[in-house]
Tab-separated table of C-alpha atoms in Angstrom:
chain	number	residue	atom	x	y	z
A	1	MET	CA	-57.350	-14.870	216.369
A	2	PRO	CA	-61.075	-15.486	217.067
A	3	VAL	CA	-62.019	-19.144	217.459
A	4	ASP	CA	-65.140	-18.887	215.248
A	5	ALA	CA	-63.369	-17.399	212.187
A	6	PRO	CA	-64.095	-19.313	208.934
A	7	PRO	CA	-61.373	-21.860	207.968
A	8	ARG	CA	-60.540	-20.051	204.739
A	9	ILE	CA	-59.902	-16.747	206.552
A	10	GLN	CA	-57.849	-18.622	209.207
A	11	ALA	CA	-55.595	-20.052	206.499
A	12	ALA	CA	-55.167	-16.663	204.854
A	13	GLN	CA	-54.317	-14.965	208.182
A	14	SER	CA	-51.747	-17.693	209.024
A	15	ILE	CA	-49.914	-17.111	205.759
A	16	SER	CA	-50.018	-13.347	206.175
A	17	GLN	CA	-48.352	-13.611	209.653
A	18	LYS	CA	-45.480	-15.704	208.196
A	19	GLU	CA	-44.812	-13.315	205.298
A	20	GLY	CA	-44.644	-10.212	207.481
A	21	ASP	CA	-46.644	-7.123	208.166
A	22	GLY	CA	-45.601	-5.568	204.878
A	23	ARG	CA	-47.575	-8.072	202.821
A	24	SER	CA	-50.286	-9.017	205.307
A	25	LYS	CA	-52.693	-6.386	204.055
A	26	GLY	CA	-52.495	-7.696	200.512
A	27	CYS	CA	-53.036	-11.280	201.722
A	28	LYS	CA	-56.013	-10.328	203.844
A	29	THR	CA	-57.479	-8.521	200.848
A	30	ALA	CA	-56.986	-11.606	198.695
A	31	ALA	CA	-58.595	-13.749	201.381
A	32	ILE	CA	-61.647	-11.538	201.438
A	33	MET	CA	-61.915	-11.718	197.638
A	34	VAL	CA	-61.713	-15.522	197.667
A	35	THR	CA	-64.325	-15.937	200.361
A	36	SER	CA	-66.672	-13.571	198.532
A	37	THR	CA	-66.289	-15.489	195.214
A	38	PRO	CA	-68.359	-18.681	194.780
A	39	VAL	CA	-66.208	-21.789	194.287
A	40	ALA	CA	-67.230	-25.325	193.533
A	41	GLN	CA	-65.559	-26.888	196.644
A	42	PRO	CA	-64.372	-25.372	199.966
A	43	LEU	CA	-60.611	-25.207	200.466
A	44	ALA	CA	-60.806	-27.164	203.718
A	45	GLU	CA	-62.426	-30.105	201.885
A	46	ARG	CA	-59.630	-30.138	199.275
A	47	GLY	CA	-56.978	-30.260	202.002
A	48	ASN	CA	-55.061	-27.293	200.625
A	49	THR	CA	-54.356	-24.350	202.904
A	50	GLN	CA	-52.896	-22.109	200.233
A	51	VAL	CA	-54.940	-19.173	198.956
A	52	GLU	CA	-54.549	-18.073	195.364
A	53	SER	CA	-54.003	-14.391	194.896
A	54	ALA	CA	-56.360	-14.114	191.896
A	55	PRO	CA	-60.129	-14.503	192.389
A	56	VAL	CA	-61.965	-17.373	190.724
A	57	GLU	CA	-63.850	-16.142	187.678
A	58	THR	CA	-67.584	-16.658	187.700
A	59	VAL	CA	-69.278	-18.108	184.592
A	60	PRO	CA	-70.614	-15.228	182.518
A	61	GLU	CA	-74.212	-15.211	181.400
A	62	VAL	CA	-75.335	-14.656	177.841
A	63	THR	CA	-78.791	-14.147	176.371
A	64	VAL	CA	-79.867	-16.677	173.719
A	65	ARG	CA	-83.289	-16.488	172.047
A	66	LYS	CA	-84.610	-14.163	174.748
A	67	ARG	CA	-83.761	-16.705	177.453
A	68	THR	CA	-80.768	-16.557	179.815
A	69	PHE	CA	-78.346	-19.437	180.070
A	70	GLY	CA	-74.836	-19.920	181.341
A	71	LEU	CA	-72.128	-19.936	178.691
A	72	GLY	CA	-71.859	-23.719	178.730
A	73	ALA	CA	-75.636	-24.080	178.452
A	74	SER	CA	-75.759	-21.777	175.436
A	75	LEU	CA	-73.041	-23.776	173.695
A	76	ASN	CA	-74.858	-27.054	174.301
A	77	LEU	CA	-78.079	-25.476	173.060
A	78	ASN	CA	-76.595	-24.302	169.790
A	79	GLU	CA	-74.279	-27.238	169.152
A	80	GLY	CA	-75.533	-29.297	166.207
A	81	ASN	CA	-78.815	-27.366	165.950
A	82	ASP	CA	-80.036	-24.782	163.455
A	83	ASN	CA	-81.200	-21.415	164.637
A	84	ASP	CA	-84.882	-20.586	164.725
A	85	ASP	CA	-84.901	-18.784	161.363
A	86	THR	CA	-83.113	-21.649	159.611
A	87	ALA	CA	-85.469	-24.217	161.154
A	88	VAL	CA	-88.533	-22.252	160.059
A	89	SER	CA	-87.099	-21.848	156.570
A	90	LYS	CA	-86.478	-25.587	156.278
A	91	GLN	CA	-90.009	-26.340	157.441
A	92	SER	CA	-91.432	-23.888	154.902
A	93	LEU	CA	-89.264	-25.377	152.173
A	94	GLY	CA	-90.460	-28.845	153.102
A	95	ARG	CA	-94.075	-27.739	152.833
A	96	ARG	CA	-93.420	-26.185	149.422
A	97	GLU	CA	-91.754	-29.369	148.226
A	98	THR	CA	-94.743	-31.464	149.286
A	99	GLU	CA	-97.449	-29.138	147.978
A	100	PRO	CA	-99.029	-30.641	144.847
A	101	GLU	CA	-98.596	-28.753	141.597
A	102	THR	CA	-101.706	-27.748	139.706
A	103	ILE	CA	-102.325	-28.675	136.110
A	104	SER	CA	-100.730	-26.371	133.572
A	105	VAL	CA	-102.937	-24.141	131.435
A	106	GLU	CA	-101.453	-25.670	128.292
A	107	ARG	CA	-102.387	-29.142	129.494
A	108	LEU	CA	-105.859	-27.946	130.495
A	109	LYS	CA	-106.450	-26.426	127.063
A	110	GLN	CA	-105.975	-29.879	125.540
A	111	MET	CA	-109.176	-30.952	127.304
A	112	SER	CA	-111.263	-28.719	125.057
A	113	GLY	CA	-113.763	-30.609	122.964
A	114	SER	CA	-117.018	-32.576	123.147
A	115	TRP	CA	-117.712	-35.156	125.859
A	116	LEU	CA	-120.413	-37.826	126.072
A	117	GLN	CA	-121.566	-39.234	129.409
A	118	ASP	CA	-121.119	-42.966	129.999
A	119	HIS	CA	-124.343	-43.781	131.893
A	120	SER	CA	-123.278	-47.373	132.564
A	121	ARG	CA	-120.351	-46.148	134.683
A	122	SER	CA	-122.017	-43.087	136.199
A	123	ASP	CA	-124.074	-42.720	139.383
A	124	GLY	CA	-127.804	-42.143	139.124
A	125	ILE	CA	-129.328	-38.713	139.639
A	126	GLU	CA	-132.276	-39.734	141.821
A	127	GLU	CA	-130.741	-38.714	145.150
A	128	MET	CA	-129.500	-35.412	143.720
A	129	CYS	CA	-133.007	-34.588	142.465
A	130	GLU	CA	-134.439	-35.336	145.916
A	131	VAL	CA	-131.927	-33.073	147.692
A	132	LEU	CA	-132.513	-30.238	145.219
A	133	GLU	CA	-136.301	-30.791	145.208
A	134	LEU	CA	-136.458	-30.979	141.425
A	135	GLY	CA	-139.692	-31.814	139.687
A	136	TRP	CA	-140.440	-34.389	137.013
A	137	VAL	CA	-139.611	-32.077	134.085
A	138	PHE	CA	-136.112	-31.325	135.372
A	139	ARG	CA	-135.441	-34.975	136.103
A	140	LYS	CA	-136.239	-35.864	132.520
A	141	ALA	CA	-134.089	-32.989	131.270
A	142	LEU	CA	-131.104	-34.188	133.325
A	143	GLN	CA	-131.488	-37.732	132.084
A	144	LYS	CA	-131.295	-36.495	128.506
A	145	SER	CA	-128.446	-34.060	129.168
A	146	ASP	CA	-125.519	-36.319	128.359
A	147	MET	CA	-123.471	-33.956	126.155
A	148	LEU	CA	-120.931	-31.433	127.451
A	149	GLU	CA	-118.585	-29.163	125.541
A	150	LEU	CA	-115.482	-27.529	126.999
A	151	ASP	CA	-113.818	-24.538	125.385
A	152	ILE	CA	-110.678	-23.604	127.349
A	153	ASP	CA	-108.205	-20.814	126.589
A	154	ASP	CA	-105.543	-18.921	128.532
A	155	VAL	CA	-107.983	-16.972	130.698
A	156	ARG	CA	-111.248	-18.877	131.067
A	157	ILE	CA	-113.144	-22.173	130.887
A	158	ALA	CA	-116.397	-22.216	128.946
A	159	GLN	CA	-118.820	-25.045	129.806
A	160	ILE	CA	-121.667	-25.665	127.378
A	161	ALA	CA	-124.216	-28.207	128.603
A	162	LYS	CA	-126.608	-29.583	126.012
A	163	ILE	CA	-130.179	-29.759	127.361
A	164	PHE	CA	-132.112	-32.385	125.383
A	165	ARG	CA	-129.175	-31.941	122.961
A	166	LEU	CA	-131.021	-28.843	121.714
A	167	VAL	CA	-130.651	-26.019	124.262
A	168	ASP	CA	-127.203	-24.764	125.290
A	169	LEU	CA	-126.522	-23.781	128.898
A	170	VAL	CA	-123.310	-21.694	128.738
A	171	GLU	CA	-121.210	-20.787	131.786
A	172	ASN	CA	-117.797	-19.059	131.674
A	173	PHE	CA	-115.353	-19.453	134.581
A	174	PRO	CA	-112.205	-17.247	134.723
A	175	LEU	CA	-108.979	-19.098	135.567
A	176	SER	CA	-108.129	-16.212	137.903
A	177	GLY	CA	-110.750	-17.484	140.375
A	178	GLU	CA	-112.835	-14.326	140.115
A	179	GLU	CA	-116.403	-14.841	141.312
A	180	GLN	CA	-119.029	-15.035	138.593
A	181	THR	CA	-122.820	-14.758	138.672
A	182	PHE	CA	-125.172	-16.763	136.464
A	183	ARG	CA	-128.823	-17.626	136.208
A	184	ARG	CA	-129.689	-20.581	138.423
A	185	ARG	CA	-129.588	-23.956	136.704
A	186	ASP	CA	-132.929	-24.991	138.250
A	187	LEU	CA	-134.472	-21.783	136.809
A	188	ARG	CA	-135.616	-20.652	140.266
A	189	ARG	CA	-135.368	-16.970	141.124
A	190	GLY	CA	-132.082	-15.580	142.358
A	191	ALA	CA	-128.496	-15.822	141.212
A	192	LEU	CA	-125.992	-18.653	141.004
A	193	HIS	CA	-122.526	-17.664	142.291
A	194	ALA	CA	-119.412	-19.540	141.146
A	195	GLN	CA	-115.635	-19.627	141.576
A	196	THR	CA	-113.154	-21.903	139.796
A	197	SER	CA	-109.648	-23.069	140.770
A	198	LEU	CA	-107.163	-25.433	139.143
A	199	THR	CA	-106.297	-28.822	140.653
A	200	GLN	CA	-103.627	-31.440	139.941
A	201	THR	CA	-105.691	-33.229	137.314
A	202	GLY	CA	-108.207	-30.622	136.181
A	203	TYR	CA	-110.262	-27.930	137.869
A	204	SER	CA	-112.890	-27.477	140.560
A	205	THR	CA	-115.861	-25.117	140.611
A	206	ARG	CA	-117.665	-24.055	143.771
A	207	LEU	CA	-121.248	-22.890	143.328
A	208	TRP	CA	-123.762	-21.523	145.828
A	209	TRP	CA	-127.188	-19.858	145.873
A	210	ASN	CA	-129.688	-18.365	148.319
A	211	ASP	CA	-133.351	-19.179	148.910
A	212	PRO	CA	-135.393	-20.778	147.597
A	213	CYS	CA	-133.659	-24.103	148.382
A	214	LYS	CA	-130.544	-22.346	149.708
A	215	GLY	CA	-127.413	-24.427	149.342
A	216	GLY	CA	-124.373	-25.085	147.191
A	217	MET	CA	-122.332	-27.646	145.293
A	218	THR	CA	-118.803	-28.440	144.194
A	219	GLU	CA	-117.972	-29.891	140.780
A	220	THR	CA	-114.451	-31.312	140.413
A	221	PHE	CA	-113.275	-32.287	136.937
A	222	HIS	CA	-110.561	-34.961	136.639
A	223	PHE	CA	-108.911	-35.796	133.311
A	224	THR	CA	-107.115	-39.079	132.649
A	225	PRO	CA	-103.436	-38.844	131.614
A	226	ASP	CA	-104.263	-39.855	128.034
A	227	GLY	CA	-107.002	-37.205	127.876
A	228	LYS	CA	-109.604	-39.677	126.619
A	229	GLU	CA	-111.835	-39.770	129.714
A	230	MET	CA	-113.116	-37.323	132.266
A	231	GLU	CA	-114.689	-37.855	135.683
A	232	ILE	CA	-116.799	-35.266	137.466
A	233	ASP	CA	-117.176	-35.570	141.246
A	234	VAL	CA	-120.191	-33.654	142.546
A	235	TYR	CA	-120.962	-32.760	146.160
A	236	ILE	CA	-124.309	-31.061	146.889
A	237	TRP	CA	-125.456	-29.615	150.207
A	238	ARG	CA	-128.502	-27.796	151.496
A	239	GLU	CA	-128.818	-25.389	154.389
A	240	THR	CA	-131.336	-27.843	155.871
A	241	GLY	CA	-128.507	-30.351	156.356
A	242	ARG	CA	-129.311	-32.635	153.434
A	243	GLU	CA	-126.440	-33.558	151.134
A	244	CYS	CA	-125.375	-36.088	148.512
A	245	ARG	CA	-122.423	-37.108	146.350
A	246	LEU	CA	-122.237	-38.579	142.882
A	247	ARG	CA	-119.700	-39.265	140.152
A	248	THR	CA	-120.205	-39.195	136.414
A	249	VAL	CA	-117.860	-40.591	133.745
A	250	TRP	CA	-117.428	-38.983	130.341
A	251	LYS	CA	-115.692	-40.034	127.118
A	252	ARG	CA	-114.250	-37.778	124.486
A	253	VAL	CA	-116.323	-37.740	121.316
C-alpha cells in the first residue's frame, strides 16, 4: 500500500483486506464514494476507522424568491414571515386604512345657502391685491364683496359671489373634477381654468390662468361640524415667484 495514500482510503483498504477478495471491490467502491462526498469532519479527526457503505447526502438547494439558499436557509427565511405578496397587501391595506375619507355629497349639500364674511376674523386683502396687481376699483369691489351663495347638488357646486351686493359672479364646478373654463375674475383677457375636488371637511378648487399676470390660486373651503361657519383658505402664486396666503371666515345667514 502506498505510503502517501489518504487516511480515509487507507482505512477502507484495511477493512477490504480483512473481509476477503470477494467483497473488497464493493468496499473500495464505497471508499471512493465517501471520499468524493463532502463531510463536515474528516474520519481521522473523529477517531473512527469504519467507513459507512452509504454516501453522506448533500444538502439540496431550493430557489426562494429568485434567490438560491440551502434548505435550512430557506426554512429560516420563511419561518414566521409573510411572503412578499402578503406583505405588500398588508402595506396597501394599512395605507387604505389611514387615508382620510372625503366629505359625503349629502353632507356637502347641507352647506348650500347664503354666507356673510366676518371681516373682524378675516385676513386683509392688501397683499393679495399687490400680488395680483389689482387697481383701486377692484380693491374697492373686493372690500364690498362680503356675500357668497352656495348651491350644491349631486353633480356640481355653484358659487355665486355678490359684487357690491348687486352683480352676481356665477361659477359652476362639477364634483367629478372635470376642468372648467370661465371668464377671468380680474376681467383681464384670457380664460380662467378650474378643477374642484372634495376634501375631509369641504372642497378645494384649483384655478390657473395665462398672461397677463400668469399665475394661479387654490381656494379650500372648510365647514364646521355644526355647519354654522365656513373658512376659506386661499393660496395665490405668480409665475414671477410672488405669492401670498390668506384666510377668510364666513357665517351662515
